Amino acid sequence: MGTLKPWARFPLLVAAHLLALGIGAAVLQALEGPPALQLQAKLRAELAAFQAEYGACLPPGALEELLGTALEAQVHGVSSLGNGSEARTWDLPSALLFTASILTTTGYGNMAPLSAGGKAFCVVYATLGLPASLALLAALRCCLLPLLSHPGAWVAIHWQLAPETAALLCAAGLGLLVAGTFVLLPALVLWGLQGECDLLEAIYFCFSSLSTIGLGDLLPGGSRGLHPVLYHLGQLALLGYLLLGLLAMLLTVETFSELPQVRAMVKFFGSSGLLTAEDQGGILGQDELALSTLPPSAAAPEQATTC
Amino acid sequence: MGTLKPWARFPLLVAAHLLALGIGAAVLQALEGPPALQLQAKLRAELAAFQAEYGACLPPGALEELLGTALEAQVHGVSSLGNGSEARTWDLPSALLFTASILTTTGYGNMAPLSAGGKAFCVVYATLGLPASLALLAALRCCLLPLLSHPGAWVAIHWQLAPETAALLCAAGLGLLVAGTFVLLPALVLWGLQGECDLLEAIYFCFSSLSTIGLGDLLPGGSRGLHPVLYHLGQLALLGYLLLGLLAMLLTVETFSELPQVRAMVKFFGSSGLLTAEDQGGILGQDELALSTLPPSAAAPEQATTC
């Protein structure tokens, strides 16, 4: 791997990713294709049986129209089933969860704006809010970075390990702690509270939320006829979980990205030789001649986000 | 603002974010609450009218059961309407789009795994794939960072501006270019191609994809009876758009995060005074005494991801 030419490394990494994309797609197709086809066949058989049995009294297309309206409404989180006493779609806890899913880019999608004004507001809100969230995360990193390096130093001294090994151990420990506290534990709680989903589905939901993938196919408490107060408490709990859990994930990612091993790997693939050291030195030299007030940040492009 | 005590800055930023979350929720509630209630009322009226007219020949609960099954299937992307010649749910282009939505954390959710194996595979795939994607992005940043600083230097020299002003101008220019090329242009294309969505909805979709929020409420080509080949081409186009567009977004975010103005703001809010300079110096001094082989990265915790 070390003999790989610089210009070839990054394209190789990209090719590996595209291959992984394809392999993932093929595996999921194999796993999910048959169950999806079966469900579709079952559904169509049910529809056909329904039409056959009661179709005599139904005008043609009436059932399809009703189904179509109900399905379209569900996309926006409007449910057609259930009585009127359940929680409304855009009550405050639901709206809070929705805006949090926007600002964290999780985007569950179980609720979505219907009106043009709502859609326009979402675009503007995210355009302003996402950069602000990124700035918040960068500031948090600056705050906590000193704290993150101390466990590694402590372990290195007291367990007599090389600093790199100690840092790796601490990062792995933090990763396991976060996975246990923010994925496994909440999943166990969800599994215990909800009769409908098994442990795997609960883990799948927690993972989907904290990775900000947010598929939105499983959301706790949605289908059961919960008392509105309990439902709202659950949504607020989910909101808190999302925000705290993402924070923990960020810290873990930061800790891993600071590891010397990870930095070395990034540098290996990132040194594409697009610009040689002499080119960089030459261009910067001319800049420095022309502008004596060039700030240090422009003269050292290799140094990225510092605190 | 400058007289704000260090320990107060970050909490203030957090409080501002929580307030923004609440304000966004309140605005969306005002915008979306009424339309959602109206749609729900309309849907229930339709259901009631259907039951009233044809309920005589339908056994109680039969319609609700059918609706329930159809709605549940839709959550996983299995459609109950339409004939059998349309594209299958987990064909290869759809599966590719799904895995890409996982690795980019967009997570549209228009398709979701049904089987336990599929869900488990998604968790494992994302656990391995997301760190790899992050490493890819970090390596890309290393590659392209030298290129990003040149326009600023060129503008500063040739337009006789201060380096910070030149950098800000270039960042703003890049932002507008990316917004025009990857949000406005694709939105115009979508709007032209699809009769059903207006320009705002097309912009809303492009924005939702590129910000990785991925609500999934609007996906091009889903509801129309497109020829399968056209539908697949559209999905592959969407896949390419997602990957390239996210790349462009990343470059823009990186360029903005390198701006001196942004760095100063992050440093302002991030210097919480959790650890004073003397504390840092004292602890590091002891570490250095104990470990003469301490690498430079551990001795300079303020410097984050470098290339």
XYZ file of C-alpha atoms in Angstrom:
614
model
C 0.000 0.000 0.000
C 2.912 2.311 0.765
C 4.242 1.960 -2.774
C 0.970 3.342 -4.170
C 1.598 6.486 -6.187
C 0.113 9.626 -4.542
C -2.137 10.430 -7.499
C -3.622 6.928 -7.376
C -4.497 6.793 -3.692
C -7.540 9.021 -3.571
C -9.141 7.633 -6.742
C -8.610 4.163 -5.270
C -10.447 5.214 -2.101
C -13.294 6.628 -4.188
C -13.458 3.428 -6.268
C -13.544 1.365 -3.080
C -16.470 3.433 -1.828
C -18.428 3.058 -5.061
C -17.782 -0.674 -4.933
C -19.037 -0.762 -1.346
C -22.141 1.120 -2.479
C -22.772 -1.497 -5.137
C -22.125 -4.442 -2.828
C -24.467 -2.982 -0.185
C -27.152 -2.507 -2.825
C -26.767 -6.090 -4.051
C -26.939 -7.543 -0.536
C -30.016 -5.475 0.361
C -31.653 -6.425 -2.915
C -31.127 -10.088 -2.048
C -32.371 -9.642 1.514
C -35.286 -7.307 0.865
C -36.469 -8.077 -2.670
C -38.396 -11.261 -1.799
C -40.130 -9.930 1.361
C -41.166 -6.758 -0.496
C -42.555 -8.759 -3.405
C -44.406 -11.029 -1.000
C -45.943 -8.087 0.838
C -46.936 -6.480 -2.442
C -48.516 -9.702 -3.656
C -50.358 -10.144 -0.351
C -51.624 -6.582 -0.506
C -52.821 -6.924 -4.074
C -54.509 -10.217 -3.270
C -56.297 -8.540 -0.361
C -57.372 -5.690 -2.610
C -58.553 -8.089 -5.282
C -60.445 -10.210 -2.744
C -62.036 -7.084 -1.339
C -63.105 -5.977 -4.801
C -64.357 -9.430 -5.681
C -66.448 -9.749 -2.534
C -67.853 -6.273 -2.276
C -67.077 -4.868 -5.695
C -70.687 -5.265 -6.736
C -71.779 -2.390 -4.533
C -68.721 -0.233 -5.086
C -68.449 2.057 -8.114
C -65.285 1.362 -10.154
C -62.289 3.264 -8.872
C -63.954 4.468 -5.664
C -61.801 2.246 -3.465
C -58.591 3.155 -5.323
C -59.400 6.836 -4.934
C -59.951 6.476 -1.212
C -56.748 4.477 -0.805
C -54.816 7.001 -2.858
C -55.957 9.912 -0.696
C -55.158 8.045 2.507
C -51.696 7.020 1.267
C -50.882 10.550 0.115
C -51.960 11.982 3.463
C -49.762 9.547 5.363
C -46.709 10.876 3.548
C -47.295 14.138 5.370
C -48.019 12.472 8.672
C -51.795 12.834 8.518
C -53.418 9.637 9.674
C -56.753 8.495 8.368
C -57.379 5.815 10.951
C -58.139 6.264 14.615
C -60.662 8.435 16.381
C -60.486 12.144 16.988
C -59.086 12.112 20.522
C -55.535 11.251 19.512
C -52.764 13.829 19.423
C -52.879 16.234 16.503
C -50.216 16.101 13.825
C -48.626 19.514 14.392
C -48.980 19.946 18.124
C -46.002 21.581 19.827
C -44.004 18.457 20.821
C -44.384 17.063 17.289
C -43.374 20.390 15.783
C -40.329 20.573 18.088
C -39.295 17.071 17.063
C -39.711 18.056 13.425
C -37.562 21.188 13.692
C -34.945 19.203 15.630
C -34.946 16.596 12.865
C -34.288 19.425 10.414
C -31.475 21.084 12.361
C -29.763 17.765 13.064
C -30.330 16.736 9.417
C -31.923 13.535 10.680
C -35.124 14.218 8.743
C -37.356 11.347 9.833
C -39.998 12.309 7.328
C -42.891 10.849 9.279
C -44.227 14.404 9.178
C -43.688 16.768 6.321
C -45.014 20.227 5.415
C -48.127 20.357 3.278
C -48.380 24.041 2.502
C -46.127 26.043 0.201
C -45.414 28.414 3.085
C -44.342 25.521 5.282
C -41.995 24.153 2.607
C -40.482 27.579 1.949
C -40.039 28.114 5.685
C -38.253 24.765 6.016
C -35.785 25.729 3.283
C -35.072 29.142 4.816
C -34.955 27.725 8.353
C -32.451 25.059 7.366
C -30.371 27.501 5.295
C -29.961 29.685 8.377
C -30.034 26.986 11.020
C -27.655 24.378 9.607
C -24.605 26.659 9.404
C -25.442 27.867 12.908
C -25.585 24.235 14.109
C -22.228 23.553 12.471
C -20.760 26.602 14.209
C -22.203 25.368 17.513
C -20.575 21.971 16.998
C -17.244 23.576 16.084
C -17.378 25.739 19.213
C -18.226 22.681 21.317
C -15.255 20.877 19.864
C -12.998 23.756 20.834
C -14.443 23.631 24.338
C -14.029 19.941 24.874
C -10.885 19.121 22.894
C -8.563 19.728 25.879
C -10.644 17.322 27.966
C -10.527 14.614 25.324
C -6.752 14.306 25.285
C -6.320 13.863 29.030
C -7.562 10.277 29.427
C -5.083 9.151 26.767
C -2.194 10.846 28.524
C -3.301 9.421 31.895
C -3.577 5.863 30.508
C -0.212 6.171 28.782
C 1.486 7.166 32.043
C -0.258 4.787 34.398
C -0.458 1.690 32.192
C 2.960 2.322 30.665
C 1.767 2.250 27.068
C 2.914 4.148 24.021
C 0.841 7.353 23.606
C -0.670 6.122 20.330
C -1.797 2.837 21.880
C -3.225 4.648 24.902
C -5.100 7.078 22.647
C -6.525 4.201 20.606
C -7.624 2.357 23.752
C -9.335 5.445 25.131
C -11.074 6.134 21.819
C -12.305 2.534 21.645
C -13.483 2.766 25.247
C -15.374 5.974 24.550
C -16.946 4.404 21.466
C -18.158 1.397 23.461
C -19.432 3.644 26.265
C -21.402 5.812 23.841
C -22.753 2.777 21.982
C -23.837 1.217 25.247
C -25.351 4.354 26.758
C -26.951 5.850 23.684
C -27.828 2.891 21.487
C -28.108 -0.287 23.565
C -29.611 1.169 26.729
C -32.300 3.261 25.008
C -33.042 0.289 22.741
C -33.574 -1.915 25.808
C -35.848 0.730 27.336
C -37.850 1.025 24.103
C -38.095 -2.740 23.797
C -39.359 -2.979 27.350
C -41.874 -0.162 26.923
C -43.277 -1.047 23.511
C -44.846 -4.409 22.943
C -44.682 -4.138 19.177
C -41.021 -3.862 18.318
C -38.323 -6.396 19.143
C -34.810 -5.573 20.359
C -33.335 -5.515 16.857
C -35.933 -2.994 15.691
C -35.275 -0.835 18.748
C -31.504 -0.903 18.091
C -32.203 -0.180 14.412
C -34.279 2.869 15.373
C -31.720 4.245 17.847
C -28.944 3.743 15.354
C -30.931 5.348 12.544
C -31.549 8.407 14.731
C -28.033 8.890 16.070
C -26.374 8.457 12.702
C -28.761 11.175 11.389
C -29.859 8.791 8.651
C -33.380 9.013 10.036
C -35.281 6.636 7.763
C -38.427 7.285 9.745
C -39.966 3.878 9.120
C -40.093 3.115 12.821
C -41.034 5.764 15.321
C -41.901 4.840 18.871
C -45.473 5.219 20.002
C -46.855 6.087 16.612
C -49.301 3.324 15.979
C -50.543 2.502 19.439
C -53.456 4.441 20.886
C -51.429 6.077 23.617
C -52.887 8.686 25.910
C -51.930 12.079 24.417
C -49.971 13.126 27.516
C -47.873 9.961 27.426
C -47.408 10.387 23.679
C -46.162 13.952 24.136
C -43.826 12.939 26.976
C -42.469 10.270 24.682
C -41.859 12.785 21.920
C -40.066 15.158 24.286
C -37.985 12.233 25.540
C -37.129 11.387 21.939
C -36.153 15.024 21.329
C -33.834 15.045 24.312
C -32.407 11.686 23.295
C -31.720 12.924 19.771
C -29.896 16.065 20.912
C -27.842 14.441 23.679
C -27.100 11.340 21.666
C -25.879 13.325 18.675
C -23.618 15.290 20.986
C -22.128 12.058 22.316
C -21.691 10.769 18.752
C -19.910 13.989 17.781
C -17.496 13.680 20.683
C -16.736 10.086 19.728
C -16.160 10.993 16.087
C -13.884 13.856 17.132
C -11.902 11.605 19.458
C -11.378 9.062 16.699
C -10.446 11.727 14.157
C -7.701 12.955 16.494
C -6.026 9.545 16.657
C -2.574 9.518 15.054
C -3.468 6.325 13.209
C -6.538 7.941 11.620
C -4.673 11.134 10.756
C -1.919 9.138 9.099
C -4.454 7.255 7.002
C -6.245 10.460 5.961
C -2.926 12.052 5.053
C -1.964 8.958 3.067
C -5.075 9.076 0.912
C -5.293 12.841 0.825
C -1.816 13.548 -0.478
C -2.827 13.262 -4.095
C 0.144 15.251 -5.316
C -2.263 17.670 -7.010
C 0.011 20.434 -5.884
C 3.644 19.664 -5.180
C 5.457 21.218 -2.234
C 7.500 23.381 -4.603
C 4.370 24.727 -6.325
C 2.898 25.591 -2.953
C 6.086 27.252 -1.802
C 6.407 29.182 -5.086
C 2.851 30.545 -5.108
C 2.932 31.470 -1.469
C 6.277 33.200 -1.931
C 4.798 35.493 -4.590
C 1.775 36.176 -2.397
C 3.966 37.058 0.509
C 6.008 39.424 -1.622
C 2.866 41.200 -2.773
C 1.022 41.277 0.526
C 3.051 41.876 3.599
C -0.070 41.722 5.736
C -0.933 38.141 4.737
C -2.345 36.489 7.888
C -0.792 33.226 9.049
C -3.944 31.292 8.204
C -3.553 31.923 4.469
C 0.137 31.071 4.498
C -0.416 27.655 6.023
C -3.192 26.004 3.994
C -2.426 22.578 5.413
C -3.606 23.571 8.846
C -7.331 23.184 8.900
C -9.821 24.026 11.598
C -7.868 25.084 14.652
C -9.252 26.261 17.934
C -20.496 40.829 23.032
C -16.771 41.063 23.674
C -17.325 41.754 27.346
C -19.125 38.417 27.694
C -17.365 36.199 30.207
C -15.770 33.100 28.614
C -17.820 30.653 30.679
C -21.046 32.345 29.579
C -20.444 32.329 25.838
C -21.019 28.704 24.979
C -24.104 28.302 27.189
C -25.483 31.426 25.523
C -24.945 29.866 22.100
C -26.691 26.686 23.227
C -29.588 28.704 24.675
C -29.884 30.616 21.398
C -30.098 27.326 19.511
C -32.781 25.909 21.787
C -34.719 29.140 21.384
C -34.383 28.881 17.608
C -35.664 25.304 17.830
C -38.707 26.506 19.744
C -39.365 29.437 17.421
C -39.112 27.189 14.361
C -41.535 24.735 15.933
C -44.018 27.513 16.742
C -43.851 28.949 13.217
C -44.296 25.531 11.597
C -47.158 24.754 13.943
C -48.864 27.964 12.834
C -48.190 27.297 9.152
C -48.880 23.567 9.066
C -51.386 22.904 11.822
C -54.459 24.184 9.929
C -53.696 22.478 6.576
C -52.971 19.186 8.340
C -56.230 19.383 10.298
C -58.116 20.216 7.123
C -56.634 17.258 5.269
C -57.398 14.966 8.186
C -60.982 16.208 8.341
C -61.377 15.798 4.571
C -59.973 12.285 4.745
C -62.261 11.272 7.583
C -65.244 12.779 5.821
C -64.379 10.747 2.732
C -64.028 7.615 4.809
C -67.317 8.287 6.561
C -69.086 8.994 3.267
C -67.671 5.792 1.813
C -68.876 3.798 4.808
C -72.257 5.471 4.715
C -72.790 4.790 1.041
C -71.387 1.311 0.752
C -71.157 0.248 4.369
C -74.225 -1.903 3.998
C -72.341 -4.480 1.971
C -69.040 -4.177 3.843
C -68.450 -6.119 7.059
C -67.467 -3.822 9.956
C -63.748 -3.146 10.073
C -62.977 -4.676 6.687
C -62.200 -1.316 5.090
C -60.080 -0.186 8.044
C -58.103 -3.412 7.929
C -57.413 -3.002 4.231
C -56.403 0.629 4.696
C -54.173 -0.301 7.612
C -52.300 -2.927 5.615
C -51.859 -0.577 2.653
C -50.605 2.257 4.870
C -48.162 -0.013 6.694
C -46.807 -1.336 3.408
C -46.241 2.167 2.086
C -43.931 2.908 5.016
C -41.586 0.312 3.554
C -41.999 1.533 0.021
C -44.381 -1.206 -1.109
C -47.165 0.303 -3.175
C -50.621 -1.170 -3.271
C -51.895 0.782 -6.251
C -50.827 0.438 -9.841
C -50.521 -2.600 -12.077
C -47.818 -5.215 -12.067
C -45.658 -3.819 -14.867
C -44.158 -1.021 -12.837
C -40.641 -1.132 -11.440
C -40.160 -3.387 -8.431
C -39.368 -1.916 -5.044
C -35.878 -3.371 -4.555
C -34.536 -3.429 -8.088
C -30.862 -2.506 -8.428
C -31.199 1.272 -9.070
C -33.572 1.592 -6.109
C -31.254 -0.460 -3.907
C -28.274 1.685 -4.971
C -30.195 4.838 -4.130
C -31.105 3.346 -0.773
C -27.517 2.429 0.154
C -26.351 5.860 -1.008
C -29.007 7.448 1.200
C -27.580 5.433 4.088
C -23.923 6.268 3.483
C -24.665 9.951 2.974
C -26.992 9.874 6.032
C -29.708 11.417 3.878
C -32.104 8.572 4.650
C -35.108 9.427 2.484
C -37.148 6.662 4.031
C -39.364 6.155 1.000
C -38.001 2.617 1.115
C -37.100 0.806 4.277
C -36.076 -2.765 5.120
C -38.855 -5.168 6.033
C -36.910 -8.203 7.164
C -34.874 -8.550 10.351
C -31.857 -9.487 8.245
C -32.238 -6.326 6.191
C -32.469 -4.145 9.293
C -29.443 -5.820 10.891
C -27.498 -5.450 7.661
C -28.333 -1.725 7.523
C -26.979 -1.220 11.038
C -23.753 -3.108 10.318
C -23.356 -1.503 6.890
C -23.738 1.989 8.314
C -21.458 1.229 11.288
C -18.697 0.272 8.858
C -19.582 2.595 6.024
C -20.148 5.903 7.798
C -16.666 6.141 9.357
C -15.246 5.172 5.970
C -17.277 7.958 4.321
C -16.012 10.431 6.915
C -12.434 9.336 6.223
C -13.067 9.761 2.490
C -14.343 13.297 3.076
C -11.355 14.121 5.287
C -8.966 12.838 2.633
C -10.800 14.856 -0.013
C -10.451 17.940 2.119
C -6.719 17.387 2.377
C -6.565 17.011 -1.402
C -8.508 20.113 -2.224
C -7.589 22.499 0.595
C -4.572 23.937 -1.287
C -6.814 24.696 -4.269
C -9.422 26.438 -2.133
C -7.061 29.114 -0.820
C -5.748 30.229 -4.212
C -8.767 32.177 -5.485
C -8.737 34.259 -2.314
C -5.090 35.107 -2.707
C -5.572 35.938 -6.416
C -8.550 38.211 -5.703
C -6.662 39.928 -2.879
C -3.746 40.714 -5.167
C -5.638 41.688 -8.291
C -8.539 43.580 -6.735
C -6.379 45.132 -4.033
C -8.489 43.924 -1.130
C -7.574 42.825 2.355
C -7.030 39.043 2.462
C -9.991 38.528 4.800
C -12.340 40.474 2.496
C -11.063 38.584 -0.534
C -11.536 35.258 1.212
C -15.082 36.202 2.237
C -15.915 37.306 -1.336
C -14.609 34.052 -2.774
C -16.475 31.960 -0.210
C -19.703 33.846 -0.970
C -19.087 33.388 -4.696
C -18.549 29.660 -4.262
C -21.707 29.414 -2.168
C -23.775 31.143 -4.847
C -22.219 29.003 -7.582
C -22.993 25.782 -5.728
C -26.523 26.940 -4.869
C -27.131 27.856 -8.491
C -25.613 24.708 -9.991
C -26.787 22.136 -7.489
C -30.060 23.502 -6.164
C -31.589 25.989 -8.606
C -30.562 24.336 -11.879
C -31.643 20.786 -10.930
C -34.858 22.262 -9.491
C -35.579 23.976 -12.809
C -34.873 20.725 -14.669
C -37.166 18.769 -12.322
C -39.868 21.401 -12.623
C -39.653 21.230 -16.399
C -39.687 17.433 -16.505
C -42.408 16.732 -13.954
C -45.832 18.169 -14.417
C -46.857 17.587 -10.839
C -44.496 19.623 -8.729
C -44.019 23.365 -8.899
C -40.687 25.180 -8.690
C -40.859 25.622 -4.918
C -41.389 21.890 -4.399
C -38.474 21.115 -6.710
C -36.203 23.512 -4.804
C -37.482 22.023 -1.532
C -36.585 18.525 -2.742
C -33.090 19.483 -3.964
C -32.402 21.308 -0.748
C -33.682 18.447 1.377
C -31.351 16.047 -0.450
C -28.201 18.144 -0.406
C -28.520 19.083 3.241
C -28.825 15.337 3.994
C -32.063 16.043 5.839
C -33.834 13.782 3.357
C -37.458 14.040 4.491
C -38.483 11.781 1.644
C -41.946 13.256 1.228
C -41.262 14.239 -2.355
C -39.317 11.982 -4.652
C -39.271 12.591 -8.364
C -41.046 10.139 -10.612
C -42.598 8.122 -7.840
C -46.269 8.594 -8.450
C -46.445 8.850 -12.220
C -46.677 5.711 -14.300
C -43.281 6.153 -15.892
C -41.802 3.556 -18.176
C -39.483 1.400 -16.016
C -36.395 2.308 -18.075
C -37.055 6.033 -17.672
C -37.753 5.499 -13.993
C -34.439 3.698 -13.511
C -32.535 6.337 -15.453
C -34.130 8.921 -13.205
C -33.037 7.053 -10.089
C -29.463 6.748 -11.360
C -29.511 10.459 -12.192
C -30.718 11.156 -8.665
C -27.917 8.987 -7.281
C -25.294 10.877 -9.242
C -26.863 14.177 -8.247
C -26.805 13.221 -4.580
C -23.143 12.206 -4.579
C -21.841 15.126 -6.653
C -24.051 17.660 -4.945
C -22.968 16.559 -1.478
C -19.357 16.860 -2.581
C -19.978 20.415 -3.723
C -21.750 21.191 -0.444
C -18.803 19.804 1.518
C -16.351 21.990 -0.384
C -18.496 25.046 0.278
C -18.785 24.258 3.995
C -15.018 23.722 4.201
C -14.331 27.010 2.424
C -16.577 28.888 4.829
C -15.101 27.174 7.865
C -11.636 28.331 6.819
C -12.661 31.993 6.785
C -10.885 34.043 9.473
C -14.197 35.609 10.458
C -15.787 32.194 11.067
C -12.757 30.891 12.948
C -12.757 33.950 15.179
C -16.419 33.430 15.995
C -15.924 29.738 16.752
C -12.948 30.569 18.975
C -14.996 33.241 20.729
C -17.782 30.855 21.661
C -15.507 27.871 22.176
C -13.156 29.430 24.673
C -15.260 28.502 27.634
C -12.387 28.808 30.085
C -13.056 25.226 31.171
C -9.334 24.792 31.300
C -7.178 27.857 31.794
C -3.908 28.271 29.908
C -1.966 27.698 33.130
C -3.820 24.437 33.832
C -3.073 23.235 30.324
C 0.549 24.189 30.599
C 0.859 22.542 34.041
C -0.691 19.218 33.029
C 1.245 19.014 29.804
C 4.446 19.862 31.654
C 4.005 16.870 33.936
C 3.188 14.656 30.945
C 6.270 15.821 29.134
C 8.431 15.108 32.156
C 7.087 11.569 32.362
C 7.061 10.772 28.651
C 9.946 12.082 26.636
C 8.470 10.485 23.514
C 5.201 12.449 23.655
C 4.247 13.180 20.017
C 3.606 16.805 19.039
C -0.085 16.061 18.451
C -0.711 15.390 22.144
C 1.216 18.427 23.278
C -0.830 20.832 21.182
C -4.489 19.961 21.868
C -5.757 23.165 20.277
C -4.690 22.099 16.828
C -7.408 19.937 15.436
C -7.598 18.050 12.152
C -4.563 18.935 10.114
C -3.593 17.589 6.752
